[in-house]
XYZ file of C-alpha atoms in Angstrom:
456
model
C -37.733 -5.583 29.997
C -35.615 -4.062 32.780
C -32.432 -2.480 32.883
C -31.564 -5.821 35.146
C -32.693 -8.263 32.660
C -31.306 -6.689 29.952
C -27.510 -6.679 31.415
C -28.092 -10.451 32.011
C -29.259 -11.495 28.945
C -27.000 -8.727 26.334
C -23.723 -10.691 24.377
C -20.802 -9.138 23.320
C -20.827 -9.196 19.484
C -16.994 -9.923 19.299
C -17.146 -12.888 21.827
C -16.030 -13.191 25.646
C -12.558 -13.387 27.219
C -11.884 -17.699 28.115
C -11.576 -16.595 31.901
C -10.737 -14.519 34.286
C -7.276 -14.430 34.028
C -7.346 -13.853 30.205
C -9.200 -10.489 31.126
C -6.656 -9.743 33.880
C -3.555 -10.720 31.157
C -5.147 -8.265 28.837
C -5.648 -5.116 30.846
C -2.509 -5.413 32.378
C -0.962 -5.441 29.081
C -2.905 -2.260 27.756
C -1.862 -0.776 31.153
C 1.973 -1.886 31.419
C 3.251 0.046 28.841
C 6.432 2.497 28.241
C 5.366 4.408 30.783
C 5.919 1.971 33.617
C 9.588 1.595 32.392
C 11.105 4.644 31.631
C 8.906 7.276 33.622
C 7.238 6.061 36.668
C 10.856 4.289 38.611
C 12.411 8.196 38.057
C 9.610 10.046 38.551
C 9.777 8.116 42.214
C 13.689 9.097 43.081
C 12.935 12.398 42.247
C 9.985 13.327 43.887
C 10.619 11.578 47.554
C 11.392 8.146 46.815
C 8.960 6.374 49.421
C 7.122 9.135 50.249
C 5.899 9.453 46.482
C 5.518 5.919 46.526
C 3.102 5.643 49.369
C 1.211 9.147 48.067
C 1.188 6.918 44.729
C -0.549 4.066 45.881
C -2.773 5.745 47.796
C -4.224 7.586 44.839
C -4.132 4.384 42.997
C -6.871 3.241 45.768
C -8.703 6.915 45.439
C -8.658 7.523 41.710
C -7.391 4.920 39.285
C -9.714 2.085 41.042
C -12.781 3.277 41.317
C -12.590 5.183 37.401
C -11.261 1.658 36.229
C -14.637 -0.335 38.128
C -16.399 2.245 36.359
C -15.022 2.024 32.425
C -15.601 -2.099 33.074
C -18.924 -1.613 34.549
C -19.940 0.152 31.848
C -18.124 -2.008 29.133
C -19.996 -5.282 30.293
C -23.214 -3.864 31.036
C -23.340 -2.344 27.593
C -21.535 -5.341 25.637
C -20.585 -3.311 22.795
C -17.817 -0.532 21.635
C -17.375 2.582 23.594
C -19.704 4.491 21.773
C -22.311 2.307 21.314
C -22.140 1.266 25.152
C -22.492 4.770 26.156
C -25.569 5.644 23.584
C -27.477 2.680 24.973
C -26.796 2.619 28.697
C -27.744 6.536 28.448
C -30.878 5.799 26.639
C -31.727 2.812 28.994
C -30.917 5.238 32.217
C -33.623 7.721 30.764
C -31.085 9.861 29.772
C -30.048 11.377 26.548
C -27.972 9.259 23.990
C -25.653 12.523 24.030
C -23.678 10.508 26.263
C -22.008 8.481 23.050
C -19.658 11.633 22.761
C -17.761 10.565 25.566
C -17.624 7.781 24.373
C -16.438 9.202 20.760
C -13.879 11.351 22.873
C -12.547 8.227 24.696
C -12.308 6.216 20.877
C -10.520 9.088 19.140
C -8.053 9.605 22.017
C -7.013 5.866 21.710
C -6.577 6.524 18.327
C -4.143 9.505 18.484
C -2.191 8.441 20.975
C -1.522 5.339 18.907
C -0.212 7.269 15.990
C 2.456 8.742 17.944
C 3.035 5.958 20.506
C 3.162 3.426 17.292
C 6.479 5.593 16.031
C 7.852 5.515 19.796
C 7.228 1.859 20.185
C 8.887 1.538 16.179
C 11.802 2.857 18.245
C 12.101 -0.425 20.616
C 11.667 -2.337 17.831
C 14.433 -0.885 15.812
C 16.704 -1.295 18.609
C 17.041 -5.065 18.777
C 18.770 -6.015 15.986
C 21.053 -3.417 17.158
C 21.222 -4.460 20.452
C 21.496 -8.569 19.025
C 24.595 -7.738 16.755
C 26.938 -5.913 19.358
C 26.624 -2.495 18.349
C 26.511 -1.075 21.941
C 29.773 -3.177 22.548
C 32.755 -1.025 23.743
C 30.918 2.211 23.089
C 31.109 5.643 24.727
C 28.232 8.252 25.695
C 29.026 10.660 22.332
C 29.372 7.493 20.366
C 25.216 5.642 21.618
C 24.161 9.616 21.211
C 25.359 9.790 17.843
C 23.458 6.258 16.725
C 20.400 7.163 18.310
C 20.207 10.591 17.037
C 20.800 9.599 13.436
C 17.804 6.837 13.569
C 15.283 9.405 14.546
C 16.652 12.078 11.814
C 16.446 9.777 9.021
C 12.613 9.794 8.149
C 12.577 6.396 6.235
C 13.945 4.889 8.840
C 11.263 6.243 11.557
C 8.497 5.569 9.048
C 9.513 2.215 8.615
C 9.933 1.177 12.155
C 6.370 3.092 12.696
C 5.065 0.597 9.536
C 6.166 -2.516 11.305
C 4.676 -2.038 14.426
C 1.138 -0.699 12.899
C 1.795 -3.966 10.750
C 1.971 -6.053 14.280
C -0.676 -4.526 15.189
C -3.522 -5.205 12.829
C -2.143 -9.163 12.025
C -3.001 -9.324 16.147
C -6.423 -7.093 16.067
C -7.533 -8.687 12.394
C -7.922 -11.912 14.489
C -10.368 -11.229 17.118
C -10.491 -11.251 20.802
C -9.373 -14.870 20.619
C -6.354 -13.638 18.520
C -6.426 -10.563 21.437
C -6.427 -13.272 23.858
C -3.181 -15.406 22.316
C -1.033 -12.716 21.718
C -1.878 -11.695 25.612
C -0.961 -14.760 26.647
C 2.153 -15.114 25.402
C 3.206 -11.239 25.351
C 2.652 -10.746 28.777
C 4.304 -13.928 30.414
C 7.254 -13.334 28.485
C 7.064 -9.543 29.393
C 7.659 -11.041 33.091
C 10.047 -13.541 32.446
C 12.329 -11.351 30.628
C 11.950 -8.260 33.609
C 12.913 -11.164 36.046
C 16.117 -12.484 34.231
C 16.996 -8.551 34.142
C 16.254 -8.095 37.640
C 18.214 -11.312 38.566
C 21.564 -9.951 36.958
C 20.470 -6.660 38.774
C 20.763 -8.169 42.216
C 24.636 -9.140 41.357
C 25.144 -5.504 40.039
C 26.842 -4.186 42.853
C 24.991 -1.568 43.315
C 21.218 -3.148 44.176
C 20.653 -0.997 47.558
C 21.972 2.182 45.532
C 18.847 1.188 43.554
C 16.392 0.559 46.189
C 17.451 3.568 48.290
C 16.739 5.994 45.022
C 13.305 4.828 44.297
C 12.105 3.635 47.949
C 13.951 5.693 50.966
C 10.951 8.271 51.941
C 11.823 11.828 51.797
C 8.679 13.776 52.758
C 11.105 16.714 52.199
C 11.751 16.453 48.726
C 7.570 15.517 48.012
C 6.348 19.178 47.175
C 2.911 19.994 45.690
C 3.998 19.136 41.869
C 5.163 15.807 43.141
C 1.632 15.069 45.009
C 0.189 16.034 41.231
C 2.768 13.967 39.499
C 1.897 10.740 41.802
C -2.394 12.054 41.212
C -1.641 12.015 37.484
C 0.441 8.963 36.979
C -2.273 7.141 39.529
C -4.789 8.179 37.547
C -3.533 7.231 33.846
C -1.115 4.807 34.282
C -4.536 2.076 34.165
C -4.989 2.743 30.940
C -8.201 4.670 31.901
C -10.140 7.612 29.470
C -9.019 5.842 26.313
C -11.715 3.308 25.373
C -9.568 0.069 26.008
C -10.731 -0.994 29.595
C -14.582 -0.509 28.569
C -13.774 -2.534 25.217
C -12.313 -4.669 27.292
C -14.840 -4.782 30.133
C -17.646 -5.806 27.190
C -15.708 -8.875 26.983
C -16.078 -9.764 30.422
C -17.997 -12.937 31.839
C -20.860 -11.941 33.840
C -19.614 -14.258 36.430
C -16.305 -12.726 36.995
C -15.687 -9.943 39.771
C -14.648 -6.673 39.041
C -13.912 -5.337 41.864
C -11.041 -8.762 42.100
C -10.198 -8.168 38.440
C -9.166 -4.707 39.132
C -6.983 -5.428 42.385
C -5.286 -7.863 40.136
C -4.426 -5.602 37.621
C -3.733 -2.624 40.096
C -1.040 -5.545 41.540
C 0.910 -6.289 38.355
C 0.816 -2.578 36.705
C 2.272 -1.172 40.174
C 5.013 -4.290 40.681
C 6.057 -4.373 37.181
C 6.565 -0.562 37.341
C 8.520 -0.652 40.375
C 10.664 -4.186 38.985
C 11.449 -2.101 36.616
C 13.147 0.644 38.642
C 14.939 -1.728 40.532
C 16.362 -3.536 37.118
C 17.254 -0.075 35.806
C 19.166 1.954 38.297
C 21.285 -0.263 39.636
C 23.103 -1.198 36.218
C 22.726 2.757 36.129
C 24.604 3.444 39.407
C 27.235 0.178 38.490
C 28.426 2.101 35.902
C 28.593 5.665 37.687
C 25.680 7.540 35.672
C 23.354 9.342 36.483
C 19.475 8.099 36.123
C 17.093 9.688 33.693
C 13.997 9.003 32.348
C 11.711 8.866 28.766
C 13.451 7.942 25.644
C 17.289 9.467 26.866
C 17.254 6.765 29.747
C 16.487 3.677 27.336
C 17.927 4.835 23.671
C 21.168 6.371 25.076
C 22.088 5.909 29.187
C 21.077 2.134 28.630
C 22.802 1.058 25.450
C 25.761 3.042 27.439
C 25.406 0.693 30.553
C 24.519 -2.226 28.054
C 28.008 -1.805 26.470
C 30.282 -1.870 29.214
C 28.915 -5.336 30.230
C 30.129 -8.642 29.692
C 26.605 -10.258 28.804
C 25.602 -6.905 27.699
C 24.558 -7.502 24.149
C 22.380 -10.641 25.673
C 20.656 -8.532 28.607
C 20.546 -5.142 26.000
C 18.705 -8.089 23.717
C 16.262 -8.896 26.372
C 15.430 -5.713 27.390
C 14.359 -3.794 24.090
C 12.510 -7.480 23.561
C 10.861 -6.194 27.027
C 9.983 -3.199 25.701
C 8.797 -4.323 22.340
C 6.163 -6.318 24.310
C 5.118 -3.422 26.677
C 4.360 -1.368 24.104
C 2.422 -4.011 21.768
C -0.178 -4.965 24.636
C -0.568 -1.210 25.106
C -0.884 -0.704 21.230
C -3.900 -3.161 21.271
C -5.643 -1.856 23.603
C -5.807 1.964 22.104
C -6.737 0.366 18.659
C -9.162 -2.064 19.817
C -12.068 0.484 20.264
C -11.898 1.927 17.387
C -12.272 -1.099 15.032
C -15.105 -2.599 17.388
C -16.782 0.542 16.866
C -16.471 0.202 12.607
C -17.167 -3.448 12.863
C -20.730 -2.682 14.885
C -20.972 0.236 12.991
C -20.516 -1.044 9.162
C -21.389 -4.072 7.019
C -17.258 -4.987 6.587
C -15.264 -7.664 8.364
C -13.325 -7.556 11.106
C -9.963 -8.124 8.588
C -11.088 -4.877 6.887
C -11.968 -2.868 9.692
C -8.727 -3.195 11.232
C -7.154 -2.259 7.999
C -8.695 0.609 7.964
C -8.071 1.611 11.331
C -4.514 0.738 11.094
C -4.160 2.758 7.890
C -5.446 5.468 9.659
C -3.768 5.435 12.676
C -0.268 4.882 10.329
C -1.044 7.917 8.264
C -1.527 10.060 11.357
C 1.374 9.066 12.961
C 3.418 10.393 9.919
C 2.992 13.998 12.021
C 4.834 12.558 15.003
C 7.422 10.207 12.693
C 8.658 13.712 11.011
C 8.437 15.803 14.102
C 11.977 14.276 14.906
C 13.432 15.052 11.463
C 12.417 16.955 8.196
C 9.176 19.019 10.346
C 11.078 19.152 13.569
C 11.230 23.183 12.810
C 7.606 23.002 11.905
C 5.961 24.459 15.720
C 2.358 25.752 16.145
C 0.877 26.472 20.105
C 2.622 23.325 22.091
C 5.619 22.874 19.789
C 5.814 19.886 16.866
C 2.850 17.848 15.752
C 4.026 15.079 18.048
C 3.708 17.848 20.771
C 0.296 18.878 20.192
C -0.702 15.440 19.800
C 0.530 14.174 23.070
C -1.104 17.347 24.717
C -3.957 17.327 23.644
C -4.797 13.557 24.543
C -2.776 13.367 27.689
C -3.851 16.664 29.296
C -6.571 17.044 27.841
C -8.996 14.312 26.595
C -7.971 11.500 28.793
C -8.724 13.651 31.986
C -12.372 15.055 30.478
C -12.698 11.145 29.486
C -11.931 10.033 32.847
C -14.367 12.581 34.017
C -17.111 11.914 31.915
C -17.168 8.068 32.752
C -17.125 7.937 36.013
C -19.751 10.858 36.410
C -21.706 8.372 33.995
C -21.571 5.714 36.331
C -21.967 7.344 39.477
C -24.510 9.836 39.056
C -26.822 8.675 35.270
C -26.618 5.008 35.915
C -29.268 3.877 38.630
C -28.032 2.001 41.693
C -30.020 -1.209 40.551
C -27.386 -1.319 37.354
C -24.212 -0.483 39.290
C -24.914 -2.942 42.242
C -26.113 -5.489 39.708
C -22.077 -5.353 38.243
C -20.155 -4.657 41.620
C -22.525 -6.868 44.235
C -24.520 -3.901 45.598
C -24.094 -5.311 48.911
C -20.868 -5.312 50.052
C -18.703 -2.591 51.327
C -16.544 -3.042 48.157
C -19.592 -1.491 46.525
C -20.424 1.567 48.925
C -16.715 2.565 49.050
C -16.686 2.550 44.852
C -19.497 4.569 44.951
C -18.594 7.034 47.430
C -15.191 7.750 45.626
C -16.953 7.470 41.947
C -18.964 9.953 42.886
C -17.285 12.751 44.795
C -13.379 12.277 45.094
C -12.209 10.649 41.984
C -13.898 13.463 39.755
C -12.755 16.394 41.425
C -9.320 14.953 42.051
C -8.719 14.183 38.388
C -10.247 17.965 37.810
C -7.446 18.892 39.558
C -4.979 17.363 37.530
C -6.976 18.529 34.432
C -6.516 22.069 35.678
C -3.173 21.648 36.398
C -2.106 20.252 33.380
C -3.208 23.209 31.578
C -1.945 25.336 33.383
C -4.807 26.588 35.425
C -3.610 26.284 38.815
């Protein structure tokens, strides 16, 4: 049998996504996640507004496209985890199955990042009770400091929120990719809908343009080299790609569907709902005559600050940590999805149990990260706290050699009979993937590799 024939006639073991735009919901959702909300809007008015904007998009079209056609090309011609996908496909290209470390790399990366993005995402969670009964109301900056810093310093309380988010997460996973396919669904509609009521009461803020000008006016000046890097990084892993979840994903995918569409689609939403999100944020920022931050500061303290001054502020601080809540869950399940379709294929348990286990797992390590804000925050070694090393070592690290690895993989071992065969070898679509898979996307995200650790 030929490689052709055998990418027709192989079945995902786990079942397919209903359609197209299930697939599209789904990897949207793994790749909308914190990130979009509380880095990539500042990380915009910092580094030239426009001008990082434009450089953004233009590596989105030179890097994060043509690694994403590669992780689904690979998922659905392999129909099977990560590993397995890239043990087969290696074996079927006449190569060497030593190819399933990458995809090993790309399984265990999803996994760490989980256990420290599960006690972030705890975090959200946490805050909308808070946000429900009023306790931003009337508040001042020392005041929203003070309850934000005492959460993370009280270990049962970190632990716990970490616990009910892990607990979200398997009840979702333990159910299959139909279960995937619900939760995505709903999650990611309601993601939209509650960014658009925010970005409604946004428009009436006063202080809209203020907004706008910050994230969109071009300043070429104010783009240096770090800011071209900051745009080739966030281009690069703001898809979700290196971690496992678009090729688990991508094994899910109807044979009939286009990847090359499926990826414009979901290059579309992750880009809009990133930059929705900066115009929701900084003009209820400006309103209120503060200045704009990013990461957890901007959403745990300058937020509930701005939330509190407001007359609907308890309702729109409601909505949003709701919003964020559901960012991080569709991210959460696609980092943990890999690794339990790798124990199911790989064991004799059920899916139920395998996602226990993998949940367990991923819980216990995040109890690093959950006590790196409070009883181990003194505890350093090489990059600083656990949750430190943890987040180095995957973002700068193994997501970059990931993203390396797979797109090498199917550039240069997969034959252009397999490739074509997924992307319609015939059209331009195709030659321009393969152009950039092959020479620009690798040596660009080498680049940020390098410069992440501090090599040039």
């Amino acid at each position: 049998m030929n490689n052709n024939a055998q990418g027709e006639t192989r079945q995902s073991l786990h079942g397919n996504w209903s359609s197209r735009l299930a697939f599209i919901l789904a990897v949207t959702g793994s790749a909308v996640g914190l990130g979009n909300i509380w880095k990539f809007p500042y990380m915009a008015g910092q580094n030239g507004g426009g001008a990082f904007v434009i450089v953004y998009l233009l590596f989105i079209f030179l890097i994060g496209m043509p690694v994403m056609m590669s992780e689904i090309l690979i998922g659905r011609r392999g129909r099977r985890n990560p590993v397995a996908t890239m043990k087969l496909l290696g074996e079927e290209e006449g190569n060497s199955d030593i190819w399933k470390w990458v995809g090993v790399m790309a399984v265990s990366a999803g996994v760490l990042i989980l256990s420290y993005y599960s006690v972030i995402a705890g975090w959200t969670i946490t805050y909308i009770p808070k946000a429900f009964l009023g306790e931003f109301v009337g508040t001042d900056a020392t005041s929203i400091s003070k309850l934000f810093d005492d959460f993370v310093a009280n270990p049962g309380s970190v632990i716990l929120a970490h616990t009910i988010f892990m607990a979200i997460n398997y009840f979702i996973i333990a159910s299959g990719v139909k279960g995937l396919e619900k939760a995505v669904r709903f999650l990611m509609p309601g993601l939209l809908l509650l960014l658009f009521i925010l970005f409604l009461y946004s428009l009436t803020s006063g202080s809209f343009l203020d907004g706008v000008k910050f994230m969109f006016t071009p300043n070429f000046n104010a783009l240096n080299w770090d800011g071209v890097l900051t745009a080739m990084g966030l281009a690069c892993f703001t898809l979700s790609i290196g971690m496992g979840a678009i090729m688990a994903y991508g094994a899910y995918l109807p044979q009939e569907t286009s990847i090359t569409n499926a990826t414009v689609s979901v290059v579309i939403a992750d880009t809009g709902i990133a930059m929705l999100a900066g115009l929701v944020i900084f003009p209820l920022v400006f309103a209120n005559g503060l200045n704009p931050g990013e990461g957890p500061d901007l959403v745990f303290k300058t937020l509930p600050l701005v939330f509190g001054q407001m007359q609907v502020g308890t309702f729109l601080a409601t909505i949003f940590f709701v919003l964020l809540s559901f960012a991080a869950l569709t991210s959460a399940l696609g980092l943990m999805e890999p690794a339990v379709a790798w124990m199911i294929e790989s064991t004799e348990y059920t899916r139920k149990q395998c996602a226990a286990t993998i949940a367990s797992i991923i819980w216990f390590l995040g109890l690093g990260s959950a006590l790196s804000f409070n009883t181990m925050a003194d505890f350093k070694f090489l990059n600083g706290t656990i949750y430190e090393n943890v987040d180095f070592l995957t973002s700068n690290i193994m997501l970059p050699l990931g993203a390396v690895f797979t797109t090498f993989f199917a550039a240069w071992i997969m034959s252009k009979n397999s490739t074509s065969e997924e992307l319609d070898g015939h059209s331009l679509t195709y030659n321009i993937w393969r152009f950039l898979a092959k020479y620009f996307s690798p040596i660009a995200i080498l680049i940020i590799f390098l410069q992440a650790i501090g090599w040039i």
